[in-house]
Structures are given as C-alpha cells and as structure tokens.
C-alpha cells in the first residue's frame, strides 16, 4: 500500500505454503486475513479453522456462512482421537501438559499421566466407551498416583471442565467444514485457552 506495489502469492510456487501476518494495531491484519480466507474459499474451495482468542472473527464467520464453535459453552473431549492414532493423541496431550503444567519438572508424574492415558484408552477400547480427562484423574487417584491426579484435576473441576466431558461437536468434521471459528474468548483463563 505504501509503495503502490501489488502483492502476489502463489502457493504452488512455494516450498512451504505458510504465511505469517504481522503489523502494528490498526494496520489491517484482520482485514487481510478475512479477505484472504474469503478469496481462498471462493477460488480454491478451501477450508479454514480460525482460532480466535478475543472473539473478533465470530460475527464475520457467521456472515460468511461458516460455523462458530464457542468453546466457553461447547465441550471438547481432550481424549477424542479425531481420526489420529492413539499414540499420536497421547503425545499431543502430554506435549500440551508439558507446557501448561511444566510436567518436565515432574518426571514421575509425567510418566504416570502418560501411562494412565494409555490404560484409559485401552479400557475404553475394550468396553467400547469414550474416556475423558475425568476418567484419567479417577484412574490416577484409584491407583495411588494422587500427585499426578492433582495436576490434571484443575482441568476437570466445574467451571474449568471444558475439555473433560463428552464432545458436543465432531473434531474430525472441522477440517472439512469450510470456514470454522473456534471462539476461545469466553474461556476463563489463558491456561484454558492454551489447552484449547
């Protein structure tokens, strides 16, 4: 805009087709992202998932005919596989907990949580049930691993249990649902938004 030079982006010519949009407040980042995603949907019939920390995209996504999932009112079972392998989901969960809970500082509890996840998935598979984070906490407490259970319990108490109940939407469908906004702004803490 300042140089009067158009910008062209041809994803087919890129080795790694990722972009980053940076700029000062008011410089047009949000406007650009909305325009880019609208055009991508029309030209390439692409899908997009927007992780919206402050609730700025939900109105636009609704107007564009997309889906808004408010994670402050919806439930997302952290243990849902969503089409990936059990071991990959366990790695994702442990990685998130490493960051949020500093699990690397608690190696014994980290191992106990990982083992509990594996056991809960196995029990769920045998009984044809879907387990959730509350099941993991109960398992840890029943098997005498109370410290590990206490670390996870903060994500299962009422008011912070957004990821420990039965999912109210299908994770797998999100990647093929056109424009989807995951609205995180009503979640109560940065920690919970980060877990999302």
PDB file of C-alpha atoms in Angstrom:
ATOM      1  CA  UNK A   1       0.000   0.000   0.000  1.00  0.00           C
ATOM      2  CA  UNK A   2       2.763   2.411   0.914  1.00  0.00           C
ATOM      3  CA  UNK A   3       4.858   1.656  -2.156  1.00  0.00           C
ATOM      4  CA  UNK A   4       1.888   1.319  -4.511  1.00  0.00           C
ATOM      5  CA  UNK A   5       3.046  -2.214  -5.354  1.00  0.00           C
ATOM      6  CA  UNK A   6       0.637  -5.144  -5.589  1.00  0.00           C
ATOM      7  CA  UNK A   7       1.478  -8.347  -3.715  1.00  0.00           C
ATOM      8  CA  UNK A   8       1.065 -11.728  -5.393  1.00  0.00           C
ATOM      9  CA  UNK A   9       1.113 -15.008  -3.503  1.00  0.00           C
ATOM     10  CA  UNK A  10       1.142 -18.233  -5.485  1.00  0.00           C
ATOM     11  CA  UNK A  11       1.086 -21.152  -3.067  1.00  0.00           C
ATOM     12  CA  UNK A  12       2.019 -23.566  -5.899  1.00  0.00           C
ATOM     13  CA  UNK A  13       5.430 -21.926  -6.244  1.00  0.00           C
ATOM     14  CA  UNK A  14       6.300 -22.119  -2.562  1.00  0.00           C
ATOM     15  CA  UNK A  15       8.300 -24.884  -0.934  1.00  0.00           C
ATOM     16  CA  UNK A  16       6.383 -24.391   2.303  1.00  0.00           C
ATOM     17  CA  UNK A  17       2.982 -22.722   1.748  1.00  0.00           C
ATOM     18  CA  UNK A  18       2.672 -20.999   5.124  1.00  0.00           C
ATOM     19  CA  UNK A  19       2.235 -17.307   5.723  1.00  0.00           C
ATOM     20  CA  UNK A  20       2.568 -15.027   8.700  1.00  0.00           C
ATOM     21  CA  UNK A  21       0.701 -11.756   9.012  1.00  0.00           C
ATOM     22  CA  UNK A  22       2.319  -9.180  11.259  1.00  0.00           C
ATOM     23  CA  UNK A  23       1.865  -5.490  11.812  1.00  0.00           C
ATOM     24  CA  UNK A  24       1.011  -2.838  14.338  1.00  0.00           C
ATOM     25  CA  UNK A  25      -2.522  -2.399  15.661  1.00  0.00           C
ATOM     26  CA  UNK A  26      -4.789  -0.911  13.034  1.00  0.00           C
ATOM     27  CA  UNK A  27      -2.543  -1.801  10.103  1.00  0.00           C
ATOM     28  CA  UNK A  28      -5.102  -4.151   8.531  1.00  0.00           C
ATOM     29  CA  UNK A  29      -4.029  -7.629   9.657  1.00  0.00           C
ATOM     30  CA  UNK A  30      -7.560  -8.792  10.464  1.00  0.00           C
ATOM     31  CA  UNK A  31      -8.948  -7.239   7.287  1.00  0.00           C
ATOM     32  CA  UNK A  32      -6.279  -9.003   5.236  1.00  0.00           C
ATOM     33  CA  UNK A  33      -6.924 -12.386   6.895  1.00  0.00           C
ATOM     34  CA  UNK A  34     -10.680 -12.088   6.331  1.00  0.00           C
ATOM     35  CA  UNK A  35     -10.190 -11.071   2.688  1.00  0.00           C
ATOM     36  CA  UNK A  36      -7.609 -13.801   2.114  1.00  0.00           C
ATOM     37  CA  UNK A  37      -9.787 -16.543   3.623  1.00  0.00           C
ATOM     38  CA  UNK A  38     -12.881 -15.389   1.738  1.00  0.00           C
ATOM     39  CA  UNK A  39     -10.975 -15.425  -1.540  1.00  0.00           C
ATOM     40  CA  UNK A  40      -9.360 -18.797  -0.754  1.00  0.00           C
ATOM     41  CA  UNK A  41     -12.789 -20.280  -0.095  1.00  0.00           C
ATOM     42  CA  UNK A  42     -14.184 -18.903  -3.372  1.00  0.00           C
ATOM     43  CA  UNK A  43     -11.181 -19.629  -5.612  1.00  0.00           C
ATOM     44  CA  UNK A  44      -9.821 -22.874  -4.141  1.00  0.00           C
ATOM     45  CA  UNK A  45     -12.835 -24.117  -2.163  1.00  0.00           C
ATOM     46  CA  UNK A  46     -10.507 -24.272   0.839  1.00  0.00           C
ATOM     47  CA  UNK A  47     -11.316 -24.995   4.461  1.00  0.00           C
ATOM     48  CA  UNK A  48     -10.043 -22.817   7.285  1.00  0.00           C
ATOM     49  CA  UNK A  49     -10.052 -23.105  11.039  1.00  0.00           C
ATOM     50  CA  UNK A  50      -9.618 -19.813  12.864  1.00  0.00           C
ATOM     51  CA  UNK A  51      -8.507 -19.990  16.480  1.00  0.00           C
ATOM     52  CA  UNK A  52      -9.980 -16.773  17.811  1.00  0.00           C
ATOM     53  CA  UNK A  53      -8.565 -15.693  21.189  1.00  0.00           C
ATOM     54  CA  UNK A  54     -10.565 -12.473  21.523  1.00  0.00           C
ATOM     55  CA  UNK A  55     -13.850 -13.095  19.665  1.00  0.00           C
ATOM     56  CA  UNK A  56     -13.130 -10.793  16.741  1.00  0.00           C
ATOM     57  CA  UNK A  57     -13.913 -13.289  13.956  1.00  0.00           C
ATOM     58  CA  UNK A  58     -17.150 -14.965  15.054  1.00  0.00           C
ATOM     59  CA  UNK A  59     -19.525 -12.355  13.588  1.00  0.00           C
ATOM     60  CA  UNK A  60     -17.689 -12.342  10.266  1.00  0.00           C
ATOM     61  CA  UNK A  61     -17.579 -16.164  10.085  1.00  0.00           C
ATOM     62  CA  UNK A  62     -21.353 -16.305  10.658  1.00  0.00           C
ATOM     63  CA  UNK A  63     -21.907 -13.688   7.930  1.00  0.00           C
ATOM     64  CA  UNK A  64     -19.689 -15.695   5.574  1.00  0.00           C
ATOM     65  CA  UNK A  65     -21.839 -18.782   6.178  1.00  0.00           C
ATOM     66  CA  UNK A  66     -19.272 -20.532   8.349  1.00  0.00           C
ATOM     67  CA  UNK A  67     -19.535 -22.288  11.685  1.00  0.00           C
ATOM     68  CA  UNK A  68     -18.685 -20.741  15.056  1.00  0.00           C
ATOM     69  CA  UNK A  69     -17.863 -23.051  17.930  1.00  0.00           C
ATOM     70  CA  UNK A  70     -17.812 -21.217  21.240  1.00  0.00           C
ATOM     71  CA  UNK A  71     -15.556 -23.296  23.449  1.00  0.00           C
ATOM     72  CA  UNK A  72     -16.880 -21.443  26.501  1.00  0.00           C
ATOM     73  CA  UNK A  73     -20.242 -23.186  26.054  1.00  0.00           C
ATOM     74  CA  UNK A  74     -19.333 -26.249  23.970  1.00  0.00           C
ATOM     75  CA  UNK A  75     -17.429 -29.277  25.228  1.00  0.00           C
ATOM     76  CA  UNK A  76     -14.384 -30.825  23.628  1.00  0.00           C
ATOM     77  CA  UNK A  77     -13.182 -34.139  24.960  1.00  0.00           C
ATOM     78  CA  UNK A  78      -9.405 -33.827  25.031  1.00  0.00           C
ATOM     79  CA  UNK A  79      -9.143 -37.590  24.583  1.00  0.00           C
ATOM     80  CA  UNK A  80     -11.166 -37.757  21.342  1.00  0.00           C
ATOM     81  CA  UNK A  81      -8.923 -39.182  18.664  1.00  0.00           C
ATOM     82  CA  UNK A  82     -10.424 -37.163  15.816  1.00  0.00           C
ATOM     83  CA  UNK A  83      -9.054 -39.543  13.213  1.00  0.00           C
ATOM     84  CA  UNK A  84      -5.497 -39.794  14.507  1.00  0.00           C
ATOM     85  CA  UNK A  85      -3.724 -42.684  16.198  1.00  0.00           C
ATOM     86  CA  UNK A  86      -3.992 -43.158  19.957  1.00  0.00           C
ATOM     87  CA  UNK A  87      -0.224 -42.753  20.467  1.00  0.00           C
ATOM     88  CA  UNK A  88      -0.213 -39.505  18.485  1.00  0.00           C
ATOM     89  CA  UNK A  89      -3.050 -38.086  20.612  1.00  0.00           C
ATOM     90  CA  UNK A  90      -1.234 -39.109  23.797  1.00  0.00           C
ATOM     91  CA  UNK A  91       1.889 -37.290  22.564  1.00  0.00           C
ATOM     92  CA  UNK A  92      -0.210 -34.190  21.809  1.00  0.00           C
ATOM     93  CA  UNK A  93      -1.820 -34.242  25.248  1.00  0.00           C
ATOM     94  CA  UNK A  94       1.480 -34.781  27.065  1.00  0.00           C
ATOM     95  CA  UNK A  95       3.122 -32.042  24.988  1.00  0.00           C
ATOM     96  CA  UNK A  96       0.351 -29.585  25.890  1.00  0.00           C
ATOM     97  CA  UNK A  97       0.589 -30.552  29.558  1.00  0.00           C
ATOM     98  CA  UNK A  98       4.392 -30.187  29.438  1.00  0.00           C
ATOM     99  CA  UNK A  99       3.866 -26.548  28.545  1.00  0.00           C
ATOM    100  CA  UNK A 100       0.844 -25.770  30.721  1.00  0.00           C
ATOM    101  CA  UNK A 101       1.794 -27.677  33.845  1.00  0.00           C
ATOM    102  CA  UNK A 102       5.567 -27.776  33.498  1.00  0.00           C
ATOM    103  CA  UNK A 103       5.378 -31.580  33.547  1.00  0.00           C
ATOM    104  CA  UNK A 104       9.054 -31.856  32.644  1.00  0.00           C
ATOM    105  CA  UNK A 105       9.710 -30.653  36.193  1.00  0.00           C
ATOM    106  CA  UNK A 106       7.672 -33.615  37.466  1.00  0.00           C
ATOM    107  CA  UNK A 107       9.074 -36.584  35.503  1.00  0.00           C
ATOM    108  CA  UNK A 108       7.447 -39.231  37.699  1.00  0.00           C
ATOM    109  CA  UNK A 109       4.014 -37.627  37.449  1.00  0.00           C
ATOM    110  CA  UNK A 110       4.537 -37.096  33.708  1.00  0.00           C
ATOM    111  CA  UNK A 111       5.195 -40.823  33.254  1.00  0.00           C
ATOM    112  CA  UNK A 112       2.201 -41.678  35.445  1.00  0.00           C
ATOM    113  CA  UNK A 113      -0.113 -39.450  33.396  1.00  0.00           C
ATOM    114  CA  UNK A 114       1.167 -40.929  30.138  1.00  0.00           C
ATOM    115  CA  UNK A 115       0.679 -44.485  31.466  1.00  0.00           C
ATOM    116  CA  UNK A 116      -2.805 -43.574  32.717  1.00  0.00           C
ATOM    117  CA  UNK A 117      -3.752 -42.214  29.290  1.00  0.00           C
ATOM    118  CA  UNK A 118      -2.590 -45.449  27.651  1.00  0.00           C
ATOM    119  CA  UNK A 119      -4.520 -47.569  30.153  1.00  0.00           C
ATOM    120  CA  UNK A 120      -7.687 -45.473  29.879  1.00  0.00           C
ATOM    121  CA  UNK A 121      -7.624 -45.684  26.077  1.00  0.00           C
ATOM    122  CA  UNK A 122      -7.139 -49.458  26.291  1.00  0.00           C
ATOM    123  CA  UNK A 123     -10.007 -49.884  28.788  1.00  0.00           C
ATOM    124  CA  UNK A 124     -12.235 -47.683  26.629  1.00  0.00           C
ATOM    125  CA  UNK A 125     -11.391 -49.714  23.539  1.00  0.00           C
ATOM    126  CA  UNK A 126     -12.242 -52.999  25.272  1.00  0.00           C
ATOM    127  CA  UNK A 127     -15.522 -51.672  26.683  1.00  0.00           C
ATOM    128  CA  UNK A 128     -16.308 -49.648  23.518  1.00  0.00           C
ATOM    129  CA  UNK A 129     -16.512 -46.459  25.611  1.00  0.00           C
ATOM    130  CA  UNK A 130     -15.131 -42.984  25.091  1.00  0.00           C
ATOM    131  CA  UNK A 131     -12.989 -41.939  28.020  1.00  0.00           C
ATOM    132  CA  UNK A 132     -12.333 -38.376  29.094  1.00  0.00           C
ATOM    133  CA  UNK A 133      -9.936 -36.465  31.335  1.00  0.00           C
ATOM    134  CA  UNK A 134     -12.079 -37.118  34.425  1.00  0.00           C
ATOM    135  CA  UNK A 135     -11.577 -40.840  33.854  1.00  0.00           C
ATOM    136  CA  UNK A 136      -7.814 -40.300  33.768  1.00  0.00           C
ATOM    137  CA  UNK A 137      -7.908 -38.373  37.066  1.00  0.00           C
ATOM    138  CA  UNK A 138     -10.067 -41.072  38.710  1.00  0.00           C
ATOM    139  CA  UNK A 139      -7.696 -43.764  37.450  1.00  0.00           C
ATOM    140  CA  UNK A 140      -4.672 -41.928  38.842  1.00  0.00           C
ATOM    141  CA  UNK A 141      -6.346 -41.440  42.217  1.00  0.00           C
ATOM    142  CA  UNK A 142      -7.523 -45.098  42.383  1.00  0.00           C
ATOM    143  CA  UNK A 143      -4.030 -46.357  41.630  1.00  0.00           C
ATOM    144  CA  UNK A 144      -2.438 -44.194  44.332  1.00  0.00           C
ATOM    145  CA  UNK A 145      -0.917 -41.605  41.990  1.00  0.00           C
ATOM    146  CA  UNK A 146      -2.561 -38.667  43.727  1.00  0.00           C
ATOM    147  CA  UNK A 147       0.058 -36.027  42.826  1.00  0.00           C
ATOM    148  CA  UNK A 148      -0.324 -36.770  39.120  1.00  0.00           C
ATOM    149  CA  UNK A 149      -4.102 -36.734  39.541  1.00  0.00           C
ATOM    150  CA  UNK A 150      -3.954 -33.401  41.330  1.00  0.00           C
ATOM    151  CA  UNK A 151      -2.003 -31.859  38.437  1.00  0.00           C
ATOM    152  CA  UNK A 152      -4.778 -32.791  35.982  1.00  0.00           C
ATOM    153  CA  UNK A 153      -7.703 -32.137  38.312  1.00  0.00           C
ATOM    154  CA  UNK A 154      -7.648 -28.386  37.615  1.00  0.00           C
ATOM    155  CA  UNK A 155      -8.982 -29.174  34.104  1.00  0.00           C
ATOM    156  CA  UNK A 156     -11.843 -31.335  35.396  1.00  0.00           C
ATOM    157  CA  UNK A 157     -13.485 -29.215  38.106  1.00  0.00           C
ATOM    158  CA  UNK A 158     -16.748 -27.476  37.287  1.00  0.00           C
ATOM    159  CA  UNK A 159     -16.091 -24.168  35.578  1.00  0.00           C
ATOM    160  CA  UNK A 160     -12.809 -25.446  34.104  1.00  0.00           C
ATOM    161  CA  UNK A 161     -14.038 -28.744  32.649  1.00  0.00           C
ATOM    162  CA  UNK A 162     -14.373 -27.609  29.027  1.00  0.00           C
ATOM    163  CA  UNK A 163     -12.132 -30.471  27.844  1.00  0.00           C
ATOM    164  CA  UNK A 164     -13.140 -33.299  30.143  1.00  0.00           C
ATOM    165  CA  UNK A 165     -16.690 -34.162  29.137  1.00  0.00           C
ATOM    166  CA  UNK A 166     -18.325 -35.650  26.080  1.00  0.00           C
ATOM    167  CA  UNK A 167     -17.637 -33.578  22.953  1.00  0.00           C
ATOM    168  CA  UNK A 168     -20.602 -31.610  21.669  1.00  0.00           C
ATOM    169  CA  UNK A 169     -19.106 -31.440  18.158  1.00  0.00           C
ATOM    170  CA  UNK A 170     -17.039 -33.675  15.895  1.00  0.00           C
ATOM    171  CA  UNK A 171     -13.363 -32.686  15.712  1.00  0.00           C
ATOM    172  CA  UNK A 172     -12.825 -34.644  12.504  1.00  0.00           C
ATOM    173  CA  UNK A 173     -15.537 -32.650  10.695  1.00  0.00           C
ATOM    174  CA  UNK A 174     -13.807 -29.352  11.468  1.00  0.00           C
ATOM    175  CA  UNK A 175     -11.177 -29.933   8.800  1.00  0.00           C
ATOM    176  CA  UNK A 176     -13.771 -30.279   6.067  1.00  0.00           C
ATOM    177  CA  UNK A 177     -16.451 -27.815   7.174  1.00  0.00           C
ATOM    178  CA  UNK A 178     -15.444 -24.750   5.200  1.00  0.00           C
ATOM    179  CA  UNK A 179     -14.885 -21.741   7.398  1.00  0.00           C
ATOM    180  CA  UNK A 180     -14.807 -22.599  11.121  1.00  0.00           C
ATOM    181  CA  UNK A 181     -14.126 -20.248  14.012  1.00  0.00           C
ATOM    182  CA  UNK A 182     -13.066 -21.749  17.335  1.00  0.00           C
ATOM    183  CA  UNK A 183     -14.015 -18.902  19.653  1.00  0.00           C
ATOM    184  CA  UNK A 184     -11.895 -19.061  22.810  1.00  0.00           C
ATOM    185  CA  UNK A 185     -12.634 -15.637  24.229  1.00  0.00           C
ATOM    186  CA  UNK A 186     -15.201 -16.786  26.799  1.00  0.00           C
ATOM    187  CA  UNK A 187     -12.891 -19.386  28.312  1.00  0.00           C
ATOM    188  CA  UNK A 188     -11.981 -18.199  31.814  1.00  0.00           C
ATOM    189  CA  UNK A 189      -8.156 -18.256  31.780  1.00  0.00           C
ATOM    190  CA  UNK A 190      -5.140 -18.098  29.479  1.00  0.00           C
ATOM    191  CA  UNK A 191      -4.246 -21.588  30.659  1.00  0.00           C
ATOM    192  CA  UNK A 192      -7.589 -22.990  29.492  1.00  0.00           C
ATOM    193  CA  UNK A 193      -7.337 -21.073  26.173  1.00  0.00           C
ATOM    194  CA  UNK A 194      -3.852 -22.514  25.676  1.00  0.00           C
ATOM    195  CA  UNK A 195      -5.118 -26.030  26.317  1.00  0.00           C
ATOM    196  CA  UNK A 196      -7.794 -25.449  23.684  1.00  0.00           C
TER     197      UNK A 196
END
